[in-house]
Amino acid sequence: MSKKNIIVVAIMDIMCQKIHFFLSMIIIGASLAIIGYFSLFSNISKLNRDECDKILTKGINGTGVMQVFSSSNSNSQKELIQNAYDSGIFEFVGVWEYAINAFPLPNELLQTRRSNMGYAADATPWVYVQKSVFGLHNIKFSQRINNTDENWNNPNRFGIYLGANYNGIPVGTTYVVDRYGESVEFEVLGIIKKGQMMMSSDVCAFGRADELTSLSILDDVIIMVYSGQPPLWVGTYSNGAYVAAGGHTLKEARDYLENRAKELDIDLESGYLSEGFRAEEIEENDLQRVDRELSGLIIVTCVLLCMCIICMEMLGNRRQYGIYYANGFSLKDLLEIQICQNIIRVLLPMIGAWFILSKYLEKLYDIPIFVGTEGSRSAMVASKMIEACSTYESGKLLAFWRNQTALPYMIIVGIALFILCTVIPVLIIGGKEPYELLKDTRG
Amino acid sequence: MIKLENITKKYMDDSKDTIALDGLSLEIAEGEMVAVLGTSGCGKSTLLNILGGMDRPDSGKYFFDNEEVSSYRAIRLHNFRKKNIGFVYQNFSLLNRYTVYENMAIPLLARNQKNYRKKIMDCLEQLGIAEYANKFPQKLSGGQQQRCAIGRALMTDCRLMLCDEPTGALDSKTTIEIMGILCEENKHGKTIVIATHDSDVASNCTRLVKMSDGRILI
Ligand SMILES: Nc1ncnc2c1ncn2[C@@H]1O[C@H](COP(=O)(O)OP(=O)(O)OP(=O)(O)O)[C@@H](O)[C@H]1O
Ligand SMILES: [Mg+2]
């Protein structure tokens, strides 16, 4: 029997039981949506932690975010951080401070900024970071000068990177500003590409999880880099985020920090960001277990529902198959008709379910309630992390769900269902003696 | 054309075994119209199913055109059935969800025939039910339904037509009409085997075979 005729018969079959078929498609589609949702739901906390970690560190090997708490006096703390810099084990990441008044602004830049943002814009344009942060975040530049380290021996010389909205200023422009009677030089080293983001310290600050600001767009920002001595105010905050880099592992970095703290008699608490999440997660283990088990139950129920519906449909058609058989269809033809119908019955609702689900998740995602309850701190942090991560590269995480997790997941579920639901009924039908099948045609 | 040698067929039930065919031997020549007559449960349907390749004998040999059909594997058996056999059943076995026309088209679809509209309409015309082509079987009388079922069997261009109580559900007037159609087909060269317990039906046939308890009597 030709493939075309198989399709003709399959469609003929569907057309003479449209309502029936349509209803089964709706039930299967709804089940698939529920399966998809709950399987995503049960995976979501894992996704948060792993994916955000990956995205925040850009997947660079040997990097990770670590936080340090210290309640000791700021002087020894300053020394500790100073030592940490000098050790070369640490790279400073993302903990940026606004330095509104610390340095005088070149007037021209101030004016450009005002015309960019309007006079009402009062947010600080100044960001001070250690230059290695660029290595971590792979910030992209539209123009850039490569600077050798010799340029940086002068403590009165700073490099600046300008946000994309300053792109009228050519790279290499140098500003000289008077500061306490000394002249300080600022050289434009590069223009940052539009839409680039940088993590702020807050994302790592567990203690202030509810006030996270996480990432900021760098379009209007002036980043000042300086690789010499850290500025005076470096020790004035106690939460820090660091990464180990340059061939050192996070553990080495942490060991160094803890040993040094002991030597300096500093009361230090340190931990990796992901560790923090894990610790929080353990607290919520019970809740999560219930979630997981409930999800599993719902998934299994829905799969069974789909299977039963398809089995029932097919068993209800047995008489029909007997008649087909007696009229020259082979068992293979019957199987192919089944497959053809089930493709429509399962894969079509699957695409629909996936579409609705992704729209729904997008909506849900704006109000990130799906990672946990209000009171759950790690859920808050995780949701903010996701927020941060997704804005980091225009909805990267959402795209990840949509394109790399949700769709294949739905496809796998759909295909599994489809195989289960085709094979089992066909075994029931095909496993019978043709004679038995014929009996059905008479009864 | 057909030669059955010592065919036996048993049905295993959990309570007891039923011997439906018990060492049955039979020859049928091309162009014959054979009536298989016997009481209910004597094995007529079982015999027809074996002849039509719907079922296999437990032992014995079945030759069709000197080829041993009983040794065929599934695919060859299916091809044999598709090429040679047309079935007509007592209760018409029409698909109620399909129109008369669509019912007629089923064997043609299975055989990958193209442009079959004319063929179907000609056949319906000949059987006198052309006006019902787009009606559903439930709206037809028993005789009309059986004509449709016969028409469907004819669509297969089979050489051997197997009719299992084709008139079982019909009154005597309609029975005569249906037998007339079958005789007509037989005159055109089709070999027909009819299972029945109606001796009037049997008297229309060119040959009579009596069965009892899975054996041939005469
Ligand atoms: N699938 C089956 N399982 C068990 N026994 C069966 C099966 N099919 C038929 N039989 C038995 O085999 C015997 C022959 O059945 P068959 O259907 O061939 O009779 P028949 O001559 O066609 O009867 P009828 O005139 O009532 O149609 C009967 O005793 C019946 O009970
Ligand atoms: Mg019978």
Short mmCIF file of N, CA, C and O in Angstrom, two decimals, chain A residues 1-5 8-9 12-14 16-17 20 316-317 319-331 333 433-438 441-443, chain B residues 9 11 45-46 49 53-56 78 81-82 85 87 89 91 93-98 102 105-114 116 152-153 156 164:
data_model
loop_
_atom_site.label_atom_id
_atom_site.label_comp_id
_atom_site.label_asym_id
_atom_site.label_seq_id
_atom_site.Cartn_x
_atom_site.Cartn_y
_atom_site.Cartn_z
N MET A 1 0.84 -1.20 0.00
CA MET A 1 0.00 0.00 0.00
C MET A 1 0.88 1.25 0.00
O MET A 1 1.85 1.32 0.76
N SER A 2 0.54 2.19 -0.85
CA SER A 2 1.43 3.35 -0.97
C SER A 2 1.28 4.27 0.23
O SER A 2 0.25 4.28 0.90
N LYS A 3 2.33 5.05 0.48
CA LYS A 3 2.31 5.97 1.63
C LYS A 3 1.17 6.98 1.48
O LYS A 3 0.56 7.39 2.46
N LYS A 4 0.94 7.36 0.23
CA LYS A 4 -0.11 8.34 0.01
C LYS A 4 -1.46 7.78 0.45
O LYS A 4 -2.23 8.46 1.13
N ASN A 5 -1.70 6.53 0.08
CA ASN A 5 -2.98 5.93 0.45
C ASN A 5 -3.09 5.74 1.95
O ASN A 5 -4.18 5.85 2.51
N VAL A 8 -4.15 8.97 3.10
CA VAL A 8 -5.55 9.20 2.71
C VAL A 8 -6.48 8.48 3.67
O VAL A 8 -7.44 9.06 4.20
N VAL A 9 -6.17 7.21 3.94
CA VAL A 9 -7.04 6.43 4.84
C VAL A 9 -7.00 7.00 6.25
O VAL A 9 -8.04 7.15 6.90
N MET A 12 -9.07 10.09 6.19
CA MET A 12 -10.47 9.70 6.05
C MET A 12 -11.03 9.27 7.40
O MET A 12 -12.12 9.66 7.81
N ASP A 13 -10.23 8.48 8.07
CA ASP A 13 -10.57 7.97 9.40
C ASP A 13 -10.81 9.10 10.38
O ASP A 13 -11.77 9.09 11.14
N ILE A 14 -9.90 10.07 10.34
CA ILE A 14 -10.02 11.20 11.27
C ILE A 14 -11.25 12.04 10.91
O ILE A 14 -12.01 12.44 11.79
N CYS A 16 -14.03 11.29 9.66
CA CYS A 16 -15.37 10.80 9.98
C CYS A 16 -15.55 10.69 11.49
O CYS A 16 -16.56 10.19 11.96
N GLN A 17 -14.58 11.13 12.25
CA GLN A 17 -14.79 11.22 13.71
C GLN A 17 -14.10 12.46 14.25
O GLN A 17 -13.31 12.41 15.18
N HIS A 20 -14.58 13.60 18.06
CA HIS A 20 -13.87 12.61 18.85
C HIS A 20 -12.37 12.87 18.85
O HIS A 20 -11.71 12.96 19.87
N GLY A 316 -11.29 1.03 20.25
CA GLY A 316 -12.62 1.30 19.73
C GLY A 316 -12.70 1.13 18.22
O GLY A 316 -13.76 0.91 17.66
N ASN A 317 -11.55 1.21 17.58
CA ASN A 317 -11.52 1.10 16.12
C ASN A 317 -11.22 -0.32 15.64
O ASN A 317 -10.93 -0.51 14.48
N ARG A 319 -12.96 -3.02 15.11
CA ARG A 319 -13.83 -3.56 14.07
C ARG A 319 -13.40 -3.01 12.71
O ARG A 319 -13.25 -3.73 11.73
N GLN A 320 -13.12 -1.72 12.75
CA GLN A 320 -12.68 -1.06 11.54
C GLN A 320 -11.40 -1.70 10.99
O GLN A 320 -11.28 -1.94 9.80
N TYR A 321 -10.47 -1.97 11.91
CA TYR A 321 -9.21 -2.57 11.46
C TYR A 321 -9.43 -3.96 10.91
O TYR A 321 -8.79 -4.35 9.93
N GLY A 322 -10.34 -4.71 11.52
CA GLY A 322 -10.66 -6.04 11.01
C GLY A 322 -11.16 -5.96 9.59
O GLY A 322 -10.76 -6.73 8.72
N ILE A 323 -12.02 -4.97 9.34
CA ILE A 323 -12.58 -4.83 8.00
C ILE A 323 -11.49 -4.41 7.01
O ILE A 323 -11.39 -4.94 5.91
N TYR A 324 -10.65 -3.50 7.45
CA TYR A 324 -9.52 -3.12 6.60
C TYR A 324 -8.69 -4.35 6.25
O TYR A 324 -8.29 -4.57 5.12
N TYR A 325 -8.45 -5.14 7.29
CA TYR A 325 -7.59 -6.31 7.10
C TYR A 325 -8.19 -7.27 6.08
O TYR A 325 -7.52 -7.75 5.18
N ALA A 326 -9.49 -7.53 6.23
CA ALA A 326 -10.15 -8.46 5.32
C ALA A 326 -10.19 -7.91 3.90
O ALA A 326 -10.33 -8.65 2.95
N ASN A 327 -10.04 -6.59 3.78
CA ASN A 327 -10.12 -5.99 2.45
C ASN A 327 -8.76 -5.68 1.83
O ASN A 327 -8.67 -4.87 0.93
N GLY A 328 -7.75 -6.32 2.36
CA GLY A 328 -6.46 -6.24 1.68
C GLY A 328 -5.43 -5.34 2.33
O GLY A 328 -4.37 -5.12 1.77
N PHE A 329 -5.71 -4.83 3.54
CA PHE A 329 -4.66 -4.09 4.25
C PHE A 329 -3.80 -5.10 4.99
O PHE A 329 -4.32 -6.07 5.54
N SER A 330 -2.50 -4.85 5.01
CA SER A 330 -1.65 -5.75 5.81
C SER A 330 -1.55 -5.18 7.22
O SER A 330 -1.94 -4.04 7.47
N LEU A 331 -1.00 -5.99 8.13
CA LEU A 331 -0.83 -5.48 9.49
C LEU A 331 0.11 -4.29 9.50
O LEU A 331 -0.04 -3.36 10.29
N ASP A 333 0.33 -2.08 7.11
CA ASP A 333 -0.47 -0.92 6.69
C ASP A 333 -1.24 -0.36 7.88
O ASP A 333 -1.30 0.86 8.08
N GLU A 433 -4.60 -13.10 16.61
CA GLU A 433 -4.69 -13.83 15.35
C GLU A 433 -5.62 -13.05 14.42
O GLU A 433 -6.63 -12.50 14.87
N PRO A 434 -5.28 -13.02 13.15
CA PRO A 434 -6.17 -12.33 12.21
C PRO A 434 -7.61 -12.82 12.34
O PRO A 434 -8.54 -12.05 12.19
N TYR A 435 -7.73 -14.09 12.65
CA TYR A 435 -9.08 -14.64 12.77
C TYR A 435 -9.87 -13.91 13.87
O TYR A 435 -11.03 -13.60 13.70
N GLU A 436 -9.19 -13.67 14.97
CA GLU A 436 -9.82 -12.99 16.09
C GLU A 436 -10.27 -11.59 15.67
O GLU A 436 -11.34 -11.12 16.03
N LEU A 437 -9.39 -10.97 14.91
CA LEU A 437 -9.67 -9.63 14.42
C LEU A 437 -10.95 -9.65 13.59
O LEU A 437 -11.81 -8.79 13.70
N LEU A 438 -11.04 -10.71 12.77
CA LEU A 438 -12.18 -10.84 11.89
C LEU A 438 -13.45 -11.00 12.71
O LEU A 438 -14.49 -10.47 12.37
N THR A 441 -15.00 -8.03 13.50
CA THR A 441 -15.72 -7.37 12.42
C THR A 441 -17.15 -7.87 12.36
O THR A 441 -17.99 -7.22 11.80
N ARG A 442 -17.36 -9.02 12.93
CA ARG A 442 -18.72 -9.55 12.84
C ARG A 442 -19.55 -9.19 14.06
O ARG A 442 -20.74 -9.27 14.05
N GLY A 443 -18.84 -8.84 15.11
CA GLY A 443 -19.57 -8.69 16.37
C GLY A 443 -20.00 -7.31 16.70
O GLY A 443 -19.90 -6.34 16.15
N LYS B 9 -8.18 -27.95 12.32
CA LYS B 9 -8.07 -26.68 13.04
C LYS B 9 -8.71 -26.85 14.40
O LYS B 9 -9.86 -27.27 14.51
N TYR B 11 -9.41 -25.11 18.26
CA TYR B 11 -9.41 -23.90 19.09
C TYR B 11 -9.18 -24.29 20.52
O TYR B 11 -9.89 -25.14 21.05
N SER B 45 -17.40 -21.32 8.85
CA SER B 45 -16.66 -20.05 8.87
C SER B 45 -15.17 -20.30 8.99
O SER B 45 -14.36 -19.62 8.35
N THR B 46 -14.82 -21.29 9.78
CA THR B 46 -13.41 -21.62 9.95
C THR B 46 -12.81 -22.03 8.60
O THR B 46 -11.71 -21.61 8.25
N ASN B 49 -12.35 -19.02 6.43
CA ASN B 49 -11.22 -18.21 6.88
C ASN B 49 -9.89 -18.79 6.44
O ASN B 49 -8.96 -18.07 6.10
N GLY B 53 -7.14 -17.17 3.73
CA GLY B 53 -5.86 -16.73 4.29
C GLY B 53 -6.01 -15.83 5.50
O GLY B 53 -5.08 -15.12 5.88
N MET B 54 -7.16 -15.82 6.12
CA MET B 54 -7.34 -15.05 7.34
C MET B 54 -6.85 -15.85 8.54
O MET B 54 -6.61 -15.31 9.61
N ASP B 55 -6.76 -17.14 8.35
CA ASP B 55 -6.39 -18.02 9.45
C ASP B 55 -5.55 -19.16 8.87
O ASP B 55 -5.56 -19.39 7.67
N ARG B 56 -4.81 -19.83 9.72
CA ARG B 56 -3.99 -20.94 9.24
C ARG B 56 -4.47 -22.26 9.83
O ARG B 56 -4.89 -22.30 10.98
N HIS B 78 -0.45 -12.36 3.11
CA HIS B 78 -1.19 -11.12 2.92
C HIS B 78 -1.31 -10.79 1.43
O HIS B 78 -2.37 -10.42 0.94
N ARG B 81 -3.81 -13.00 -0.23
CA ARG B 81 -5.15 -12.59 0.13
C ARG B 81 -5.57 -11.36 -0.67
O ARG B 81 -6.67 -11.28 -1.22
N LYS B 82 -4.63 -10.45 -0.75
CA LYS B 82 -4.91 -9.20 -1.43
C LYS B 82 -5.18 -9.44 -2.92
O LYS B 82 -6.01 -8.79 -3.53
N ILE B 85 -8.52 -12.84 -3.01
CA ILE B 85 -9.69 -13.13 -2.18
C ILE B 85 -10.58 -11.90 -1.99
O ILE B 85 -10.11 -10.80 -1.74
N PHE B 87 -14.11 -10.97 0.39
CA PHE B 87 -14.97 -11.50 1.45
C PHE B 87 -16.33 -10.80 1.47
O PHE B 87 -16.41 -9.58 1.30
N TYR B 89 -19.63 -10.87 4.27
CA TYR B 89 -20.05 -11.48 5.53
C TYR B 89 -21.53 -11.33 5.74
O TYR B 89 -22.18 -10.44 5.20
N ASN B 91 -23.19 -10.21 8.31
CA ASN B 91 -23.73 -8.94 8.82
C ASN B 91 -23.15 -7.74 8.06
O ASN B 91 -22.99 -6.68 8.61
N SER B 93 -20.65 -6.22 7.39
CA SER B 93 -19.35 -5.66 7.73
C SER B 93 -18.99 -4.40 6.94
O SER B 93 -17.90 -4.27 6.40
N LEU B 94 -19.94 -3.50 6.89
CA LEU B 94 -19.64 -2.19 6.29
C LEU B 94 -19.21 -1.25 7.40
O LEU B 94 -19.60 -1.43 8.56
N LEU B 95 -18.40 -0.27 7.05
CA LEU B 95 -18.01 0.72 8.05
C LEU B 95 -19.07 1.80 8.10
O LEU B 95 -19.28 2.52 7.13
N ASN B 96 -19.74 1.88 9.23
CA ASN B 96 -20.88 2.78 9.32
C ASN B 96 -20.49 4.25 9.26
O ASN B 96 -21.29 5.10 8.96
N ARG B 97 -19.22 4.51 9.57
CA ARG B 97 -18.79 5.91 9.55
C ARG B 97 -18.51 6.40 8.13
O ARG B 97 -18.39 7.59 7.91
N TYR B 98 -18.35 5.44 7.22
CA TYR B 98 -18.07 5.81 5.84
C TYR B 98 -19.32 5.69 4.99
O TYR B 98 -20.19 4.87 5.27
N GLU B 102 -17.34 5.40 -0.01
CA GLU B 102 -16.06 5.25 0.69
C GLU B 102 -15.80 3.79 1.08
O GLU B 102 -14.67 3.31 0.99
N ALA B 105 -14.42 2.11 -1.71
CA ALA B 105 -13.07 2.55 -2.08
C ALA B 105 -11.98 1.86 -1.26
O ALA B 105 -10.81 1.84 -1.67
N ILE B 106 -12.36 1.28 -0.12
CA ILE B 106 -11.33 0.71 0.77
C ILE B 106 -10.43 -0.33 0.09
O ILE B 106 -9.20 -0.19 0.11
N PRO B 107 -11.01 -1.35 -0.59
CA PRO B 107 -10.12 -2.32 -1.23
C PRO B 107 -9.28 -1.68 -2.33
O PRO B 107 -8.15 -2.12 -2.57
N LEU B 108 -9.82 -0.65 -2.96
CA LEU B 108 -9.07 -0.01 -4.05
C LEU B 108 -7.89 0.78 -3.50
O LEU B 108 -6.82 0.81 -4.10
N LEU B 109 -8.11 1.40 -2.34
CA LEU B 109 -6.99 2.12 -1.70
C LEU B 109 -5.91 1.12 -1.29
O LEU B 109 -4.72 1.37 -1.49
N ALA B 110 -6.35 -0.02 -0.76
CA ALA B 110 -5.38 -1.02 -0.32
C ALA B 110 -4.56 -1.53 -1.51
O ALA B 110 -3.42 -1.95 -1.35
N ARG B 111 -5.17 -1.48 -2.70
CA ARG B 111 -4.47 -2.00 -3.89
C ARG B 111 -3.86 -0.89 -4.73
O ARG B 111 -3.49 -1.10 -5.88
N ASN B 112 -3.80 0.30 -4.16
CA ASN B 112 -3.16 1.44 -4.82
C ASN B 112 -3.74 1.74 -6.19
O ASN B 112 -3.02 2.14 -7.10
N GLN B 113 -5.04 1.54 -6.35
CA GLN B 113 -5.62 1.85 -7.65
C GLN B 113 -5.94 3.33 -7.74
O GLN B 113 -6.31 3.95 -6.75
N LYS B 114 -5.79 3.85 -8.95
CA LYS B 114 -6.05 5.27 -9.14
C LYS B 114 -7.32 5.47 -9.96
O LYS B 114 -7.76 4.56 -10.65
N TYR B 116 -10.52 5.63 -9.42
CA TYR B 116 -11.46 4.52 -9.26
C TYR B 116 -12.91 4.97 -9.23
O TYR B 116 -13.80 4.17 -9.11
N ARG B 152 -18.20 -4.29 -2.67
CA ARG B 152 -16.86 -4.07 -2.12
C ARG B 152 -15.96 -5.27 -2.39
O ARG B 152 -14.79 -5.12 -2.74
N ALA B 153 -16.53 -6.46 -2.25
CA ALA B 153 -15.74 -7.66 -2.55
C ALA B 153 -15.37 -7.70 -4.03
O ALA B 153 -14.27 -8.12 -4.40
N THR B 156 -12.26 -5.84 -5.38
CA THR B 156 -10.92 -6.41 -5.21
C THR B 156 -10.44 -7.12 -6.47
O THR B 156 -9.30 -7.53 -6.57
N ASP B 164 -19.74 -15.65 3.62
CA ASP B 164 -20.13 -16.35 4.84
C ASP B 164 -21.56 -15.93 5.17
O ASP B 164 -21.79 -14.82 5.65
#
